[in-house]
């Protein structure tokens, strides 16, 4: 299952983007699992239309390895869905049996409609990385997933973009520039031009995350990467050489 990490400074728009990507992938017949970085993420995610079944949080404890913990969190979430599904199937069976008895007694059938349908299992994971204050240097965040989306608010200081060792920018697959609506035009333009100059071959997408402006472009880039067999090959090699 591919893991997409959404990283960026505090308040840059990560949760908003995550919600939009969730909806976009869902519309394309993916079933994402959303992983927030704390309980504070739960309510906003639900408000953004992420279903409770596909919502979980990973709470990194001090000194705990977030990277290996994320797999445990994902496994737990998937197991929970499987358990629920199995209960639902049991309930359906039980009702069938009951209805057999009822029909012998000429009582008429009870309806199945109160039992929810089984939930499909997630096939892609969206992870919001913990807010980072010190620019874009968290190596650990880079290791969380297979695809890295880095969120940069349009009003960010140029120095931060130009800092050495900003691994989350250097290695990002897609750079998303948020808040272009509330940033003075010249400032936003400078940010985007600077990013384009440094990262010539990366998609750099300016968006208004809160209004869904250009989100479709982001989804397209994500889907392209999810579906790209060459990339899958690369990742497999990386994984096996890491072992
Ligand atoms: N005007 C405008 N506001 C935005 C945009 N993207 C996000 N916001 C707002 O910025 C604030 C922070 O957005 P979040 O999505 O919570 O950002 P975050 O990076 O998840 O924040 P933390 O998880 O707290 O680090 C919210 O009030 C959003 O509504 C944007 O493109 N334009
Ligand atoms: Mg957030």
Short mmCIF file of C-alpha atoms and ligand atoms in Angstrom, two decimals:
data_model
loop_
_atom_site.label_atom_id
_atom_site.label_comp_id
_atom_site.label_asym_id
_atom_site.label_seq_id
_atom_site.Cartn_x
_atom_site.Cartn_y
_atom_site.Cartn_z
CA UNK A 1 0.00 0.00 0.00
CA UNK A 2 1.55 3.30 -1.10
CA UNK A 3 2.11 5.92 1.57
CA UNK A 4 1.83 9.57 0.67
CA UNK A 5 3.36 11.98 3.16
CA UNK A 6 2.15 15.55 3.40
CA UNK A 7 4.79 17.65 5.08
CA UNK A 8 5.33 21.31 5.71
CA UNK A 9 5.66 24.02 8.28
CA UNK A 10 3.07 24.55 10.97
CA UNK A 11 -0.09 26.14 9.65
CA UNK A 12 1.01 25.80 6.01
CA UNK A 13 -2.19 24.01 4.96
CA UNK A 14 -1.29 20.33 5.30
CA UNK A 15 -4.62 19.22 6.78
CA UNK A 16 -6.56 21.18 4.19
CA UNK A 17 -4.58 19.64 1.34
CA UNK A 18 -4.91 16.18 2.87
CA UNK A 19 -8.70 16.55 2.96
CA UNK A 20 -8.79 17.68 -0.66
CA UNK A 21 -6.57 14.83 -1.85
CA UNK A 22 -8.71 12.36 0.10
CA UNK A 23 -11.80 13.53 -1.76
CA UNK A 24 -10.02 13.66 -5.11
CA UNK A 25 -8.65 10.13 -4.82
CA UNK A 26 -11.98 8.84 -3.61
CA UNK A 27 -13.62 10.24 -6.72
CA UNK A 28 -11.12 8.26 -8.75
CA UNK A 29 -12.06 5.04 -7.02
CA UNK A 30 -9.21 4.91 -4.58
CA UNK A 31 -9.97 4.40 -0.90
CA UNK A 32 -7.48 6.42 1.10
CA UNK A 33 -6.73 5.96 4.79
CA UNK A 34 -5.98 9.29 6.49
CA UNK A 35 -3.38 9.36 9.25
CA UNK A 36 -3.23 12.53 11.32
CA UNK A 37 -0.43 13.50 13.64
CA UNK A 38 -2.55 13.87 16.76
CA UNK A 39 -6.07 13.81 18.19
CA UNK A 40 -6.40 17.49 17.28
CA UNK A 41 -6.57 16.37 13.63
CA UNK A 42 -9.61 14.14 14.06
CA UNK A 43 -12.38 16.71 14.18
CA UNK A 44 -11.10 18.90 11.32
CA UNK A 45 -10.67 15.77 9.16
CA UNK A 46 -14.26 14.70 9.81
CA UNK A 47 -15.42 18.20 8.91
CA UNK A 48 -13.46 17.92 5.68
CA UNK A 49 -15.50 14.86 4.73
CA UNK A 50 -13.06 12.11 5.69
CA UNK A 51 -15.10 9.17 6.92
CA UNK A 52 -14.48 8.00 10.49
CA UNK A 53 -13.80 4.46 9.25
CA UNK A 54 -10.80 5.69 7.28
CA UNK A 55 -9.41 8.06 9.85
CA UNK A 56 -6.72 7.33 12.38
CA UNK A 57 -3.96 9.17 14.18
CA UNK A 58 -0.34 8.37 14.86
CA UNK A 59 0.87 10.01 18.02
CA UNK A 60 4.64 10.00 18.05
CA UNK A 61 5.89 9.59 21.61
CA UNK A 62 9.09 11.34 22.58
CA UNK A 63 12.04 9.24 21.53
CA UNK A 64 9.79 6.81 19.69
CA UNK A 65 10.52 5.85 16.12
CA UNK A 66 7.69 7.42 14.13
CA UNK A 67 8.80 5.72 10.96
CA UNK A 68 8.36 2.16 12.19
CA UNK A 69 5.37 3.19 14.28
CA UNK A 70 3.46 4.35 11.23
CA UNK A 71 3.28 0.81 9.87
CA UNK A 72 1.85 -0.40 13.17
CA UNK A 73 -0.75 2.37 13.10
CA UNK A 74 -1.75 1.51 9.52
CA UNK A 75 -1.96 -2.22 10.32
CA UNK A 76 -4.16 -1.47 13.33
CA UNK A 77 -6.48 0.69 11.29
CA UNK A 78 -6.82 -1.93 8.57
CA UNK A 79 -7.40 -4.68 11.15
CA UNK A 80 -10.12 -2.64 12.78
CA UNK A 81 -11.93 -2.30 9.45
CA UNK A 82 -11.56 -6.05 8.86
CA UNK A 83 -12.94 -6.85 12.32
CA UNK A 84 -15.89 -4.56 11.78
CA UNK A 85 -16.54 -6.15 8.41
CA UNK A 86 -16.50 -9.58 9.92
CA UNK A 87 -19.01 -8.49 12.60
CA UNK A 88 -21.24 -7.11 9.86
CA UNK A 89 -21.08 -10.41 7.98
CA UNK A 90 -21.93 -12.28 11.16
CA UNK A 91 -24.87 -9.99 11.77
CA UNK A 92 -26.14 -10.66 8.25
CA UNK A 93 -25.83 -14.43 8.72
CA UNK A 94 -27.57 -14.25 12.09
CA UNK A 95 -30.42 -12.28 10.61
CA UNK A 96 -30.78 -14.80 7.81
CA UNK A 97 -31.05 -17.59 10.35
CA UNK A 98 -33.55 -15.63 12.39
CA UNK A 99 -35.62 -14.97 9.29
CA UNK A 100 -35.71 -18.71 8.53
CA UNK A 101 -37.20 -19.30 11.97
CA UNK A 102 -39.57 -16.39 11.58
CA UNK A 103 -40.81 -17.65 8.25
CA UNK A 104 -41.51 -21.09 9.75
CA UNK A 105 -43.51 -19.29 12.44
CA UNK A 106 -45.13 -17.17 9.70
CA UNK A 107 -43.90 -13.96 11.34
CA UNK A 108 -42.54 -12.30 8.19
CA UNK A 109 -38.93 -11.29 7.45
CA UNK A 110 -36.90 -8.64 9.25
CA UNK A 111 -35.04 -6.27 6.93
CA UNK A 112 -31.28 -6.33 6.37
CA UNK A 113 -31.23 -2.62 5.73
CA UNK A 114 -30.25 -1.69 9.28
CA UNK A 115 -26.99 -3.60 8.94
CA UNK A 116 -24.35 -1.48 7.22
CA UNK A 117 -22.57 -2.79 4.13
CA UNK A 118 -19.00 -4.05 4.58
CA UNK A 119 -16.37 -1.35 4.12
CA UNK A 120 -13.81 -1.64 1.35
CA UNK A 121 -10.22 -1.81 2.53
CA UNK A 122 -7.97 1.20 2.00
CA UNK A 123 -5.52 1.03 -0.89
CA UNK A 124 -3.48 4.17 -0.30
CA UNK A 125 -2.42 6.02 2.85
CA UNK A 126 -2.29 9.80 3.37
CA UNK A 127 -0.07 10.83 6.26
CA UNK A 128 0.08 14.32 7.71
CA UNK A 129 3.55 14.82 9.13
CA UNK A 130 3.89 16.63 12.42
CA UNK A 131 4.29 20.36 11.97
CA UNK A 132 7.90 21.34 11.57
CA UNK A 133 9.17 24.68 12.76
CA UNK A 134 12.76 24.50 11.61
CA UNK A 135 12.20 24.72 7.88
CA UNK A 136 12.18 21.59 5.78
CA UNK A 137 14.98 19.52 7.24
CA UNK A 138 13.30 16.57 8.89
CA UNK A 139 14.95 13.44 7.52
CA UNK A 140 12.63 11.26 9.53
CA UNK A 141 9.59 12.75 7.80
CA UNK A 142 11.15 11.94 4.45
CA UNK A 143 11.34 8.28 5.43
CA UNK A 144 7.68 8.04 6.40
CA UNK A 145 6.36 7.27 2.95
CA UNK A 146 6.80 6.54 -0.73
CA UNK A 147 5.59 9.84 -2.11
CA UNK A 148 6.37 13.20 -0.56
CA UNK A 149 4.19 16.26 -1.01
CA UNK A 150 5.75 19.34 0.48
CA UNK A 151 3.55 22.29 1.38
CA UNK A 152 5.05 25.77 1.22
CA UNK A 153 2.98 28.82 2.18
CA UNK A 154 3.35 31.49 -0.50
CA UNK A 155 4.46 34.07 2.05
CA UNK A 156 7.40 32.04 3.34
CA UNK A 157 10.73 33.82 3.80
CA UNK A 158 13.10 33.21 0.89
CA UNK A 159 15.92 32.36 3.28
CA UNK A 160 14.02 29.31 4.45
CA UNK A 161 13.67 27.98 0.91
CA UNK A 162 17.34 28.55 0.21
CA UNK A 163 18.66 26.93 3.37
CA UNK A 164 21.03 24.03 2.88
CA UNK A 165 19.84 20.55 3.74
CA UNK A 166 16.13 21.15 3.24
CA UNK A 167 15.56 17.51 2.50
CA UNK A 168 11.77 17.85 2.43
CA UNK A 169 12.06 20.26 -0.47
CA UNK A 170 15.00 18.57 -2.19
CA UNK A 171 13.32 15.18 -2.19
CA UNK A 172 9.71 16.16 -2.55
CA UNK A 173 7.81 14.70 -5.48
CA UNK A 174 5.40 17.60 -5.70
CA UNK A 175 5.72 21.08 -4.18
CA UNK A 176 2.42 22.73 -3.34
CA UNK A 177 2.39 26.47 -2.71
CA UNK A 178 -0.58 27.43 -0.54
CA UNK A 179 -2.29 30.66 0.48
CA UNK A 180 -1.62 32.43 -2.82
CA UNK A 181 -4.92 34.23 -2.25
CA UNK A 182 -3.90 35.95 0.98
CA UNK A 183 -0.29 36.66 0.07
CA UNK A 184 0.65 39.88 -1.76
CA UNK A 185 1.03 39.05 -5.42
CA UNK A 186 4.68 40.07 -5.72
CA UNK A 187 5.62 38.01 -2.67
CA UNK A 188 3.82 34.91 -3.98
CA UNK A 189 5.38 35.35 -7.40
CA UNK A 190 8.88 35.63 -5.91
CA UNK A 191 8.36 32.46 -3.88
CA UNK A 192 7.15 30.49 -6.88
CA UNK A 193 9.91 31.78 -9.18
CA UNK A 194 12.55 30.96 -6.60
CA UNK A 195 11.22 27.43 -6.17
CA UNK A 196 11.08 27.00 -9.94
CA UNK A 197 14.66 28.12 -10.26
CA UNK A 198 15.93 25.70 -7.61
CA UNK A 199 13.68 22.77 -8.51
CA UNK A 200 13.42 22.93 -12.26
CA UNK A 201 12.07 19.47 -12.82
CA UNK A 202 9.54 19.21 -10.02
CA UNK A 203 5.88 20.05 -10.36
CA UNK A 204 5.33 23.25 -8.38
CA UNK A 205 1.64 23.94 -8.00
CA UNK A 206 0.21 27.16 -6.55
CA UNK A 207 -3.18 26.56 -4.94
CA UNK A 208 -5.87 28.10 -2.81
CA UNK A 209 -6.31 25.02 -0.69
CA UNK A 210 -9.36 26.30 1.16
CA UNK A 211 -11.25 26.91 -2.08
CA UNK A 212 -10.01 23.87 -3.96
CA UNK A 213 -8.35 26.06 -6.61
CA UNK A 214 -5.86 23.98 -8.68
CA UNK A 215 -6.35 20.97 -6.43
CA UNK A 216 -7.27 18.97 -9.53
CA UNK A 217 -3.72 19.54 -10.81
CA UNK A 218 -2.34 18.16 -7.56
CA UNK A 219 -4.55 15.08 -7.77
CA UNK A 220 -3.45 14.45 -11.35
CA UNK A 221 0.22 14.47 -10.35
CA UNK A 222 -0.49 12.17 -7.41
CA UNK A 223 -2.49 9.70 -9.49
CA UNK A 224 0.17 9.71 -12.19
CA UNK A 225 2.73 8.64 -9.60
CA UNK A 226 0.46 6.07 -7.98
CA UNK A 227 -0.10 4.44 -11.35
CA UNK A 228 3.46 4.63 -12.71
CA UNK A 229 4.94 1.12 -12.97
CA UNK A 230 8.51 2.41 -13.42
CA UNK A 231 8.29 4.19 -10.12
CA UNK A 232 7.02 1.08 -8.40
CA UNK A 233 10.06 -0.75 -9.72
CA UNK A 234 12.41 1.93 -8.38
CA UNK A 235 10.80 1.85 -4.99
CA UNK A 236 11.04 -1.92 -4.78
CA UNK A 237 14.75 -1.74 -5.52
CA UNK A 238 15.21 0.90 -2.87
CA UNK A 239 13.41 -1.22 -0.35
CA UNK A 240 15.35 -4.38 -1.09
CA UNK A 241 18.70 -2.62 -1.06
CA UNK A 242 17.79 -1.05 2.27
CA UNK A 243 17.33 -4.50 3.81
N1 LIG B 1 -6.52 31.79 2.51
C1 LIG B 1 -6.05 30.54 2.58
N2 LIG B 1 -6.07 29.90 3.75
C2 LIG B 1 -5.58 28.64 3.79
C3 LIG B 1 -5.07 27.99 2.64
N3 LIG B 1 -4.67 26.75 3.01
C4 LIG B 1 -4.93 26.63 4.33
N4 LIG B 1 -5.48 27.77 4.82
C5 LIG B 1 -5.87 28.07 6.21
O1 LIG B 1 -4.70 28.03 7.00
C6 LIG B 1 -4.96 27.49 8.28
C7 LIG B 1 -4.08 26.27 8.51
O2 LIG B 1 -4.46 25.24 7.64
P1 LIG B 1 -4.23 23.72 8.02
O3 LIG B 1 -4.65 22.93 6.84
O4 LIG B 1 -4.83 23.41 9.33
O5 LIG B 1 -2.64 23.73 8.15
P2 LIG B 1 -1.70 22.61 8.79
O6 LIG B 1 -0.40 22.70 8.06
O7 LIG B 1 -2.38 21.30 8.80
O8 LIG B 1 -1.53 23.15 10.27
P3 LIG B 1 -0.92 22.34 11.52
O9 LIG B 1 -1.38 20.92 11.41
O10 LIG B 1 -1.48 23.06 12.69
O11 LIG B 1 0.57 22.48 11.41
C8 LIG B 1 -6.44 27.14 8.30
O12 LIG B 1 -7.13 28.21 8.90
C9 LIG B 1 -6.79 27.02 6.82
O13 LIG B 1 -8.15 27.33 6.59
C10 LIG B 1 -5.06 28.70 1.40
O14 LIG B 1 -4.62 28.23 0.34
N5 LIG B 1 -5.58 29.97 1.43
MG1 LIG B 2 -2.80 19.99 10.36
#
